[in-house]
PDB file of C-alpha atoms in Angstrom:
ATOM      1  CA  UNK A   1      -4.048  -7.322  -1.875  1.00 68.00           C
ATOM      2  CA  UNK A   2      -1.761  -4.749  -3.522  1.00 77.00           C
ATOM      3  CA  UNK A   3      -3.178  -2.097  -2.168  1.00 93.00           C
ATOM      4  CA  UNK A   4      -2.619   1.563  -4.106  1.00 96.00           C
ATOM      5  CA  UNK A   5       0.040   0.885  -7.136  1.00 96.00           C
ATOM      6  CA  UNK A   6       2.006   3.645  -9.466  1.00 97.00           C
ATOM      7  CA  UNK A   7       3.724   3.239 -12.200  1.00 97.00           C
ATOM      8  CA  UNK A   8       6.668   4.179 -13.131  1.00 97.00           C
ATOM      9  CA  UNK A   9       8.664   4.939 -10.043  1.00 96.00           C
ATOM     10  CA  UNK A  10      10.895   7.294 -12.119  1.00 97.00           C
ATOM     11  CA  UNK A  11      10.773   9.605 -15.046  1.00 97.00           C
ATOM     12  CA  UNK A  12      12.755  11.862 -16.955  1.00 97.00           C
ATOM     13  CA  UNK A  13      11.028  13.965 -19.660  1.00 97.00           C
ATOM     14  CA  UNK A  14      11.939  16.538 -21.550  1.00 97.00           C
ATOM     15  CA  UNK A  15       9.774  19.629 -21.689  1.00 98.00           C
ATOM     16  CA  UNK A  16       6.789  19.712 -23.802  1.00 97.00           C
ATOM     17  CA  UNK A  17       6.611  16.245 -24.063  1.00 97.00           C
ATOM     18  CA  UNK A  18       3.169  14.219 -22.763  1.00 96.00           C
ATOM     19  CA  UNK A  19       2.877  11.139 -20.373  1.00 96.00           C
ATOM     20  CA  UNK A  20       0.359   9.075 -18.171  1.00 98.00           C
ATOM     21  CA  UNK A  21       1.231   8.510 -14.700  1.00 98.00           C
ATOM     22  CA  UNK A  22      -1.003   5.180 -13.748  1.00 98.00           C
ATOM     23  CA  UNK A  23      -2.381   4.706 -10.154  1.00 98.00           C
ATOM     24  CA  UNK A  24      -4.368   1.423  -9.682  1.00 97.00           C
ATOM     25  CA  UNK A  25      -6.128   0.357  -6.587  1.00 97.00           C
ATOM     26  CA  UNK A  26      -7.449  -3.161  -5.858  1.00 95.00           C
ATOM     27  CA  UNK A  27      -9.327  -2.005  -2.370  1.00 94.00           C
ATOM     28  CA  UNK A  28     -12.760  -1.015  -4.110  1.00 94.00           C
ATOM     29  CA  UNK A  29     -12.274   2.496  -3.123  1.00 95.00           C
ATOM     30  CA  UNK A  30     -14.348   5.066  -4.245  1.00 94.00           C
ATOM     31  CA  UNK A  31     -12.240   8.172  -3.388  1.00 94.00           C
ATOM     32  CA  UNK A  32      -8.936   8.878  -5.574  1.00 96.00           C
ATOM     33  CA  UNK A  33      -6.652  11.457  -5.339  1.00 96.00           C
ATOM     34  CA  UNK A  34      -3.586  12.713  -6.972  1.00 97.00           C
ATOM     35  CA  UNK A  35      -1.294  14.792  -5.098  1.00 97.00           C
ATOM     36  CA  UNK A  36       2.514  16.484  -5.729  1.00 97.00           C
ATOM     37  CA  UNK A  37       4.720  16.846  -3.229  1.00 96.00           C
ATOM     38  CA  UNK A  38       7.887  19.329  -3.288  1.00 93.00           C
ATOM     39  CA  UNK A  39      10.775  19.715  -1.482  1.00 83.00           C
ATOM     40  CA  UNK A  40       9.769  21.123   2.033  1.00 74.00           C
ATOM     41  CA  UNK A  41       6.551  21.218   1.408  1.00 78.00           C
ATOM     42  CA  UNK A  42       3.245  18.875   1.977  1.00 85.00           C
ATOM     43  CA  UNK A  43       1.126  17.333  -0.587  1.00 93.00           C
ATOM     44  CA  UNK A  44      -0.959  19.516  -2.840  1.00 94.00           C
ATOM     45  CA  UNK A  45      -4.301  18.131  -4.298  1.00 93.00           C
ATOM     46  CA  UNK A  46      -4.087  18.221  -8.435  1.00 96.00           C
ATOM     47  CA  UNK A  47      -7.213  16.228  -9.121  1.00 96.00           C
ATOM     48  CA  UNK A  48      -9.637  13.643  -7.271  1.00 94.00           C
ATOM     49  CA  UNK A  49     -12.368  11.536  -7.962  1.00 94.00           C
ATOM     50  CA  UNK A  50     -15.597  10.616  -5.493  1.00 92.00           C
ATOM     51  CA  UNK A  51     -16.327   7.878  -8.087  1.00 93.00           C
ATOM     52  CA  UNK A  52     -15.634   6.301 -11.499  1.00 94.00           C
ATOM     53  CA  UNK A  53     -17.370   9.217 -14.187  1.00 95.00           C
ATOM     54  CA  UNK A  54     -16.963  11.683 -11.423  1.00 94.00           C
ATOM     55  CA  UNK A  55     -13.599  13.691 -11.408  1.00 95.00           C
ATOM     56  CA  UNK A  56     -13.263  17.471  -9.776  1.00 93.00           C
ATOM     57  CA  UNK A  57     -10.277  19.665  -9.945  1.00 94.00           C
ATOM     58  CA  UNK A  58      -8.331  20.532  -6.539  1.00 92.00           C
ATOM     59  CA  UNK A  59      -5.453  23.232  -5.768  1.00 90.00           C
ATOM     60  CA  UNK A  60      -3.252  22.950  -8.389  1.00 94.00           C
ATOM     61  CA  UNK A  61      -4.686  21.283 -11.669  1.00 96.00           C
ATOM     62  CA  UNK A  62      -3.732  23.417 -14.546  1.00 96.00           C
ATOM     63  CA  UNK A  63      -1.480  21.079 -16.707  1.00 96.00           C
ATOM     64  CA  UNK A  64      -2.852  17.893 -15.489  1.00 97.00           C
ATOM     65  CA  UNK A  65      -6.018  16.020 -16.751  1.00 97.00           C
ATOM     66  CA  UNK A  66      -7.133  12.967 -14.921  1.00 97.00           C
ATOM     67  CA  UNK A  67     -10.201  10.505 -16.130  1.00 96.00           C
ATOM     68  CA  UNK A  68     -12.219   7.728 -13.881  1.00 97.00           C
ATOM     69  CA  UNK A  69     -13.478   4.830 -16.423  1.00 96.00           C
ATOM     70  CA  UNK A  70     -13.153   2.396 -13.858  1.00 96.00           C
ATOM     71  CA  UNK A  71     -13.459   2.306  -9.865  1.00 96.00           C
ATOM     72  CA  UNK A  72     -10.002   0.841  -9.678  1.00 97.00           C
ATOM     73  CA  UNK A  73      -7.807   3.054 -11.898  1.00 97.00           C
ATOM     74  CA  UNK A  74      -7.352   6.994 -11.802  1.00 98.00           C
ATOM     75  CA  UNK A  75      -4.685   7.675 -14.607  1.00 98.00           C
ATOM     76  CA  UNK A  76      -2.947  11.592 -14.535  1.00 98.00           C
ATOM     77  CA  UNK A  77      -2.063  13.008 -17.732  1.00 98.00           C
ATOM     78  CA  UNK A  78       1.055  15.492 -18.303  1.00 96.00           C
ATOM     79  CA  UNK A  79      -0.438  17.283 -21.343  1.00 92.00           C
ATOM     80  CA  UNK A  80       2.699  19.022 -21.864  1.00 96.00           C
ATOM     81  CA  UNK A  81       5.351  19.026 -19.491  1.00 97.00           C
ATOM     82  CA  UNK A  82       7.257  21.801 -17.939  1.00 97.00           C
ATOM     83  CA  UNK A  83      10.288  22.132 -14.934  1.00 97.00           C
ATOM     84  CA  UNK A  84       7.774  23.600 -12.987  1.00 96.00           C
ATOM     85  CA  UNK A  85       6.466  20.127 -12.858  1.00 97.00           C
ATOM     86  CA  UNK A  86       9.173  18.667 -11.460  1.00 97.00           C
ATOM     87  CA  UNK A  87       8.035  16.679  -8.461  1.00 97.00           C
ATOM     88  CA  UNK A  88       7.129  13.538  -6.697  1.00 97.00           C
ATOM     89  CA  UNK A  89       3.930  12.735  -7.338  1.00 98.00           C
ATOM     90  CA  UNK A  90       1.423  10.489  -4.921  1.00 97.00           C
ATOM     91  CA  UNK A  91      -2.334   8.612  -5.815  1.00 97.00           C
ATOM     92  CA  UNK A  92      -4.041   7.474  -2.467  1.00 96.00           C
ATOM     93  CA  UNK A  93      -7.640   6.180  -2.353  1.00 95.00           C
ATOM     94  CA  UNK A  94      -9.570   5.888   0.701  1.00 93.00           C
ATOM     95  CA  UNK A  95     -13.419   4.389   1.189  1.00 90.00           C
ATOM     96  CA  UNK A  96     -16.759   5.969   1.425  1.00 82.00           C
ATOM     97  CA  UNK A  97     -17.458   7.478   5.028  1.00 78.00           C
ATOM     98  CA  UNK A  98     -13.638   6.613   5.821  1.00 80.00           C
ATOM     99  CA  UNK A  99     -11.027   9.094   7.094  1.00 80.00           C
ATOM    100  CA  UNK A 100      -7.671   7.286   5.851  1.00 86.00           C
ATOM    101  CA  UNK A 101      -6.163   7.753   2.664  1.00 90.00           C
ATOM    102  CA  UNK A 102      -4.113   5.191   1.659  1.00 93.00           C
ATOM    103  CA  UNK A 103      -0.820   6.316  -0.623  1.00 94.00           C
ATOM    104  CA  UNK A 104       1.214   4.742  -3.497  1.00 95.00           C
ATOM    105  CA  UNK A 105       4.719   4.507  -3.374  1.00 94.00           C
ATOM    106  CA  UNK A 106       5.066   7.530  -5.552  1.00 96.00           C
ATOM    107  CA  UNK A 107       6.302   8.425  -8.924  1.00 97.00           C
ATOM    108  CA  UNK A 108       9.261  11.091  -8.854  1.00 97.00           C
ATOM    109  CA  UNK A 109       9.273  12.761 -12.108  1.00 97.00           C
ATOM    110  CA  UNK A 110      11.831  15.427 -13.453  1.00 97.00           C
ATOM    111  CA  UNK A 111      11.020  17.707 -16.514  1.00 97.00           C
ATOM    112  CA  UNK A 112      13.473  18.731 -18.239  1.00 96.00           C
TER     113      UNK A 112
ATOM    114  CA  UNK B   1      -8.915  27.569  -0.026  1.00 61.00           C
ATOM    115  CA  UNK B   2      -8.307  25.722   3.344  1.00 65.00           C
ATOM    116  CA  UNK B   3      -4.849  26.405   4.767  1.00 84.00           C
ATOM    117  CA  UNK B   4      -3.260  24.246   7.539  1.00 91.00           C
ATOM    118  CA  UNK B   5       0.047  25.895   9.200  1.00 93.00           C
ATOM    119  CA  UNK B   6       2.538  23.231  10.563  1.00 95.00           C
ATOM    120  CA  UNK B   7       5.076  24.377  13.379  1.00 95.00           C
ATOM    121  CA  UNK B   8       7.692  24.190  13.692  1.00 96.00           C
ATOM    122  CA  UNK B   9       9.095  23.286  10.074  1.00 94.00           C
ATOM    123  CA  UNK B  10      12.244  21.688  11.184  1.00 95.00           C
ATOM    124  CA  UNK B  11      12.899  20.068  15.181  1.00 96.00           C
ATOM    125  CA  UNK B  12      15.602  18.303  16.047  1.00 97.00           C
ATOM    126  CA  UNK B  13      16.341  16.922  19.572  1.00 97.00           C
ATOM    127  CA  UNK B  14      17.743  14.700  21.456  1.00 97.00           C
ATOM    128  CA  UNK B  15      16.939  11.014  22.393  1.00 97.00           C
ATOM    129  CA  UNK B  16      14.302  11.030  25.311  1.00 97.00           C
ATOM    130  CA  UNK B  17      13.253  14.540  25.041  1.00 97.00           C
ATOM    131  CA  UNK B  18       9.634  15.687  24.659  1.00 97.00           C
ATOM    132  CA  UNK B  19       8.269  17.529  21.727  1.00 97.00           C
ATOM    133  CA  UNK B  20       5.004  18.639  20.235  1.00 98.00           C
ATOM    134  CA  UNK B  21       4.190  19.934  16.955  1.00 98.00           C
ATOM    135  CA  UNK B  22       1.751  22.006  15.881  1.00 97.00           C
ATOM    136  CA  UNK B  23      -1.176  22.411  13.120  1.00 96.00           C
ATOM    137  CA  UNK B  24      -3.810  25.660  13.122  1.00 95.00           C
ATOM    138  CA  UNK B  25      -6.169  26.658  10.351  1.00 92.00           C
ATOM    139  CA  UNK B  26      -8.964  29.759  10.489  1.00 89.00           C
ATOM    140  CA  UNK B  27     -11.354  26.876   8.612  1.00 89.00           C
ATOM    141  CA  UNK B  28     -12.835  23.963  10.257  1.00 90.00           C
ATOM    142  CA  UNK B  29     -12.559  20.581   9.266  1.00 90.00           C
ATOM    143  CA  UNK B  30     -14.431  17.308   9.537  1.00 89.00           C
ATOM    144  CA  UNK B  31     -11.796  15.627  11.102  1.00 90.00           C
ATOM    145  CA  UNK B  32      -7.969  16.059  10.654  1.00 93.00           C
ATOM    146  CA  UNK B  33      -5.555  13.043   9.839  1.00 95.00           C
ATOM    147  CA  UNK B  34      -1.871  12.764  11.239  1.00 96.00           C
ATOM    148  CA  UNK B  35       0.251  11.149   9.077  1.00 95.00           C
ATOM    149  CA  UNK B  36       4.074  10.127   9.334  1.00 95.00           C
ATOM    150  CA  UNK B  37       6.271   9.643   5.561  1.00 94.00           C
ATOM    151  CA  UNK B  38       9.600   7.874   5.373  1.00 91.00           C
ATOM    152  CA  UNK B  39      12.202   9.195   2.581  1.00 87.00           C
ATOM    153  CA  UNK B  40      10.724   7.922  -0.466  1.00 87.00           C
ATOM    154  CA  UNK B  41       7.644   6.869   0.383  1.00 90.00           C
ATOM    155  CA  UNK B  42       3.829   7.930   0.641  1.00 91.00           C
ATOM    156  CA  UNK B  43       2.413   8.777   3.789  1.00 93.00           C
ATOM    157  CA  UNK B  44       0.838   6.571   6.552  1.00 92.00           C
ATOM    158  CA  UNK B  45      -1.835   6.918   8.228  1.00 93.00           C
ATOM    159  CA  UNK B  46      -0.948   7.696  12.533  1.00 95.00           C
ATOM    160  CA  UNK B  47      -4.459   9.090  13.813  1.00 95.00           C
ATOM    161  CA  UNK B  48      -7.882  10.318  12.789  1.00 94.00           C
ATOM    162  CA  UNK B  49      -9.549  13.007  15.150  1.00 94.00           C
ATOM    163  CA  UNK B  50     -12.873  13.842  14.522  1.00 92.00           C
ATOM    164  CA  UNK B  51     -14.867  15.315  17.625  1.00 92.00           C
ATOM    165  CA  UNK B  52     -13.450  18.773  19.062  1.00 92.00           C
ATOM    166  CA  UNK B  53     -11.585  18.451  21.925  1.00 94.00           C
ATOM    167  CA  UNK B  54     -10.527  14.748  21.098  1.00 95.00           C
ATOM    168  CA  UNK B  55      -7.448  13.219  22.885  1.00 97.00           C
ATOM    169  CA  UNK B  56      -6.193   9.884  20.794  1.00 96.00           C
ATOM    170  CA  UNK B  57      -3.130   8.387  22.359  1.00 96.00           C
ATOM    171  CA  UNK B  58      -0.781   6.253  20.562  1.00 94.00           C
ATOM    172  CA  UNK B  59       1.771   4.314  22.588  1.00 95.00           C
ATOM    173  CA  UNK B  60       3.991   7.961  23.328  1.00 97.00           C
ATOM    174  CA  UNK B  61       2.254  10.181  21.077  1.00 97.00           C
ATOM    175  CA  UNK B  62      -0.422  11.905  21.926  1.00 97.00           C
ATOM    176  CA  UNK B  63      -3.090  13.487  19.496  1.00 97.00           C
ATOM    177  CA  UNK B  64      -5.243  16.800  20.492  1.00 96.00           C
ATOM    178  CA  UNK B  65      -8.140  18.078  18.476  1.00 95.00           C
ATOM    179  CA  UNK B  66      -8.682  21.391  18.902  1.00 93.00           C
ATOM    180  CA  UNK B  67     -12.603  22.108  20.318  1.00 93.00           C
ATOM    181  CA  UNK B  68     -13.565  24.216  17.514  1.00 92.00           C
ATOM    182  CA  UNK B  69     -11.966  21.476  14.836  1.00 91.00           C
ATOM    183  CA  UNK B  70      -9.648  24.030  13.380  1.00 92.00           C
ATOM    184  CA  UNK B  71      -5.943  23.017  15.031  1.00 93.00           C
ATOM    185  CA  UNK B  72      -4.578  20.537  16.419  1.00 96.00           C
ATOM    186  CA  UNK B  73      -1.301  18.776  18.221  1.00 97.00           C
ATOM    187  CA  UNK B  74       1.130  16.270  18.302  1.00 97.00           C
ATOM    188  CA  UNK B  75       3.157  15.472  21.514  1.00 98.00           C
ATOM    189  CA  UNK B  76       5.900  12.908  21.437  1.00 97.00           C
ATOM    190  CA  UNK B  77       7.175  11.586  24.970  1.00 97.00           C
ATOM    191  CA  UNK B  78      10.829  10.464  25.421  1.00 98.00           C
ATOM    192  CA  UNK B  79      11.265  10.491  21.739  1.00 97.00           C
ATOM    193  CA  UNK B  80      13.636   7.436  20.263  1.00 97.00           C
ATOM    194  CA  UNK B  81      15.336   7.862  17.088  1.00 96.00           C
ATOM    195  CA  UNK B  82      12.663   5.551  15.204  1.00 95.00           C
ATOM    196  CA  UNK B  83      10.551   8.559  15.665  1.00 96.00           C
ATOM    197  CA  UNK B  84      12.554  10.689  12.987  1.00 96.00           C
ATOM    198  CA  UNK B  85      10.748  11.419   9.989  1.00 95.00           C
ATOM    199  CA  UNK B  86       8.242  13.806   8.147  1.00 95.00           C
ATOM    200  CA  UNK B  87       4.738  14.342  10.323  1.00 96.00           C
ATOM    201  CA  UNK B  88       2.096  15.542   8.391  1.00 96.00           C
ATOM    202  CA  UNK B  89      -0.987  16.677   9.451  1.00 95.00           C
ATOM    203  CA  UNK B  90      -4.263  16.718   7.100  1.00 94.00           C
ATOM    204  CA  UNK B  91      -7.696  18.097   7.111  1.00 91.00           C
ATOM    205  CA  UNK B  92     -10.834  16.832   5.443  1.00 88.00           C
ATOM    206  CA  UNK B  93     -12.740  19.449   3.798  1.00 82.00           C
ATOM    207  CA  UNK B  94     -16.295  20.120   6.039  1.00 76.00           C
ATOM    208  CA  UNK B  95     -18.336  20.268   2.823  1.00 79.00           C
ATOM    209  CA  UNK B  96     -16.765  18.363   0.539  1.00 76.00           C
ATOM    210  CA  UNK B  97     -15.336  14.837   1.632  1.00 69.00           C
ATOM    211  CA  UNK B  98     -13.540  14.188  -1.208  1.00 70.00           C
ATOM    212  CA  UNK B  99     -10.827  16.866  -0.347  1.00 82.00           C
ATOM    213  CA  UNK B 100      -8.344  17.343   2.020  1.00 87.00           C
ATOM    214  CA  UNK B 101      -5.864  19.961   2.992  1.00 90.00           C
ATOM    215  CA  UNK B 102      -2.269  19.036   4.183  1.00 92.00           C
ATOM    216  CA  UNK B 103       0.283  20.898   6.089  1.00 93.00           C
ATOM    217  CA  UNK B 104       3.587  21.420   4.681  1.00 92.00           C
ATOM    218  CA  UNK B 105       4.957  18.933   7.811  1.00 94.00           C
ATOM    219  CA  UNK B 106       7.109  18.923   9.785  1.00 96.00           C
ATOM    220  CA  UNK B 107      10.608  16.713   9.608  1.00 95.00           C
ATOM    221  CA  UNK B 108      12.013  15.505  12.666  1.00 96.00           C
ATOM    222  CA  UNK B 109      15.253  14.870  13.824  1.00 96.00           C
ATOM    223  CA  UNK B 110      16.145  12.664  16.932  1.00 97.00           C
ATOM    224  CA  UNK B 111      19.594  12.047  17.639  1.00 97.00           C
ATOM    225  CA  UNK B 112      20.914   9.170  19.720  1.00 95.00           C
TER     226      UNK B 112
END
């Protein structure tokens, strides 16, 4: 049991350039989030998901699209990066009726 | 939007001293998380609270729920240096489950 997995741990892009950060879960979850986390700040919500087909946008989702094929996998797309997208960012998933989230390791991207 | 204020941003103390910290909101929540992140890694789950006025203990911390669900505390007795890291705390959204709401946390210090 894995638990929540992202991939890559690091990334350097340049700006205007497009990438898919992966988040996989292997808990059955139904919930999926994506948050970003800055320095001295907490985690924003981008995008999350109540379901595979069901996505919804949260605080801060311009410049991110996210898609739910499957229950296990909740992909984030950079459409075209900027600095101001510089950040660490974090999937979690958590069950139906539950109140944890669990959280990936991260992915700490810089846009350059 | 549903804001959650963390006090204080920054504490650092000595080893054995008490501390609390501190998150209000004007919005009420289902139930609020408290969560504690190393350097470089996602968040962990400490507590749920869910009923207003709820008092979860955990070993020396202490978890308060305020009775409207729209604050709560965190009170750390005779704090040990294992203690210092980033506390978080996290509401789930009263209408919509799928969302949550995190403070921007507060990092502690505890020196030996």
């Amino acid at each position: 049991n894995a638990g929540v997995t992202q991939t890559p741990k690091f990334q350097v892009l340049k700006t205007g350039q497009s990438m898919t950060l992966q988040c996989a879960q292997d808990m059955n979850h139904e919930y999926m989030s994506w948050y970003r986390q800055d320095p001295g700040m907490g985690l924003r919500l981008i995008h999350y998901s109540v379901g595979a087909g069901i996505t919804d946008q949260g605080e801060v989702p311009n410049g991110y699209n996210v898609s739910r094929s499957t229950t296990e996998d909740f992909p984030l797309r950079l459409l075209s990066a900027a600095p101001s997208q510089t950040s660490v960012y974090f999937c979690a998933s958590m069950m139906t009726g539950d109140h944890e989230q669990y959280f990936g390791p991260g992915t700490r991207l810089t846009v350059t | 939007t549903q804001l959650l204020e963390q006090s204080p941003q920054f504490l650092s103390i000595q080893e054995g001293e008490n501390l609390t910290v501190y998150c209000n909101s004007s919005s009420v929540f289902s139930s609020l998380q408290w969560y504690r992140q190393e350097p470089g890694e996602g968040p962990v789950l400490l507590v749920t609270v869910v009923t207003g006025g709820e008092v979860k203990k955990l070993k020396r911390l202490t978890f308060q729920f305020g009775d409207a669900r729209k604050d709560s505390s965190l009170h750390i007795t005779a704090a040990q240096t294992g203690d210092t890291g980033l506390y978080l705390c996290a509401g789930r959204s009263n209408t919509n489950a799928g969302k949550s709401t995190f403070g921007d946390g507060t990092t502690l210090t505890v020196k030996p």
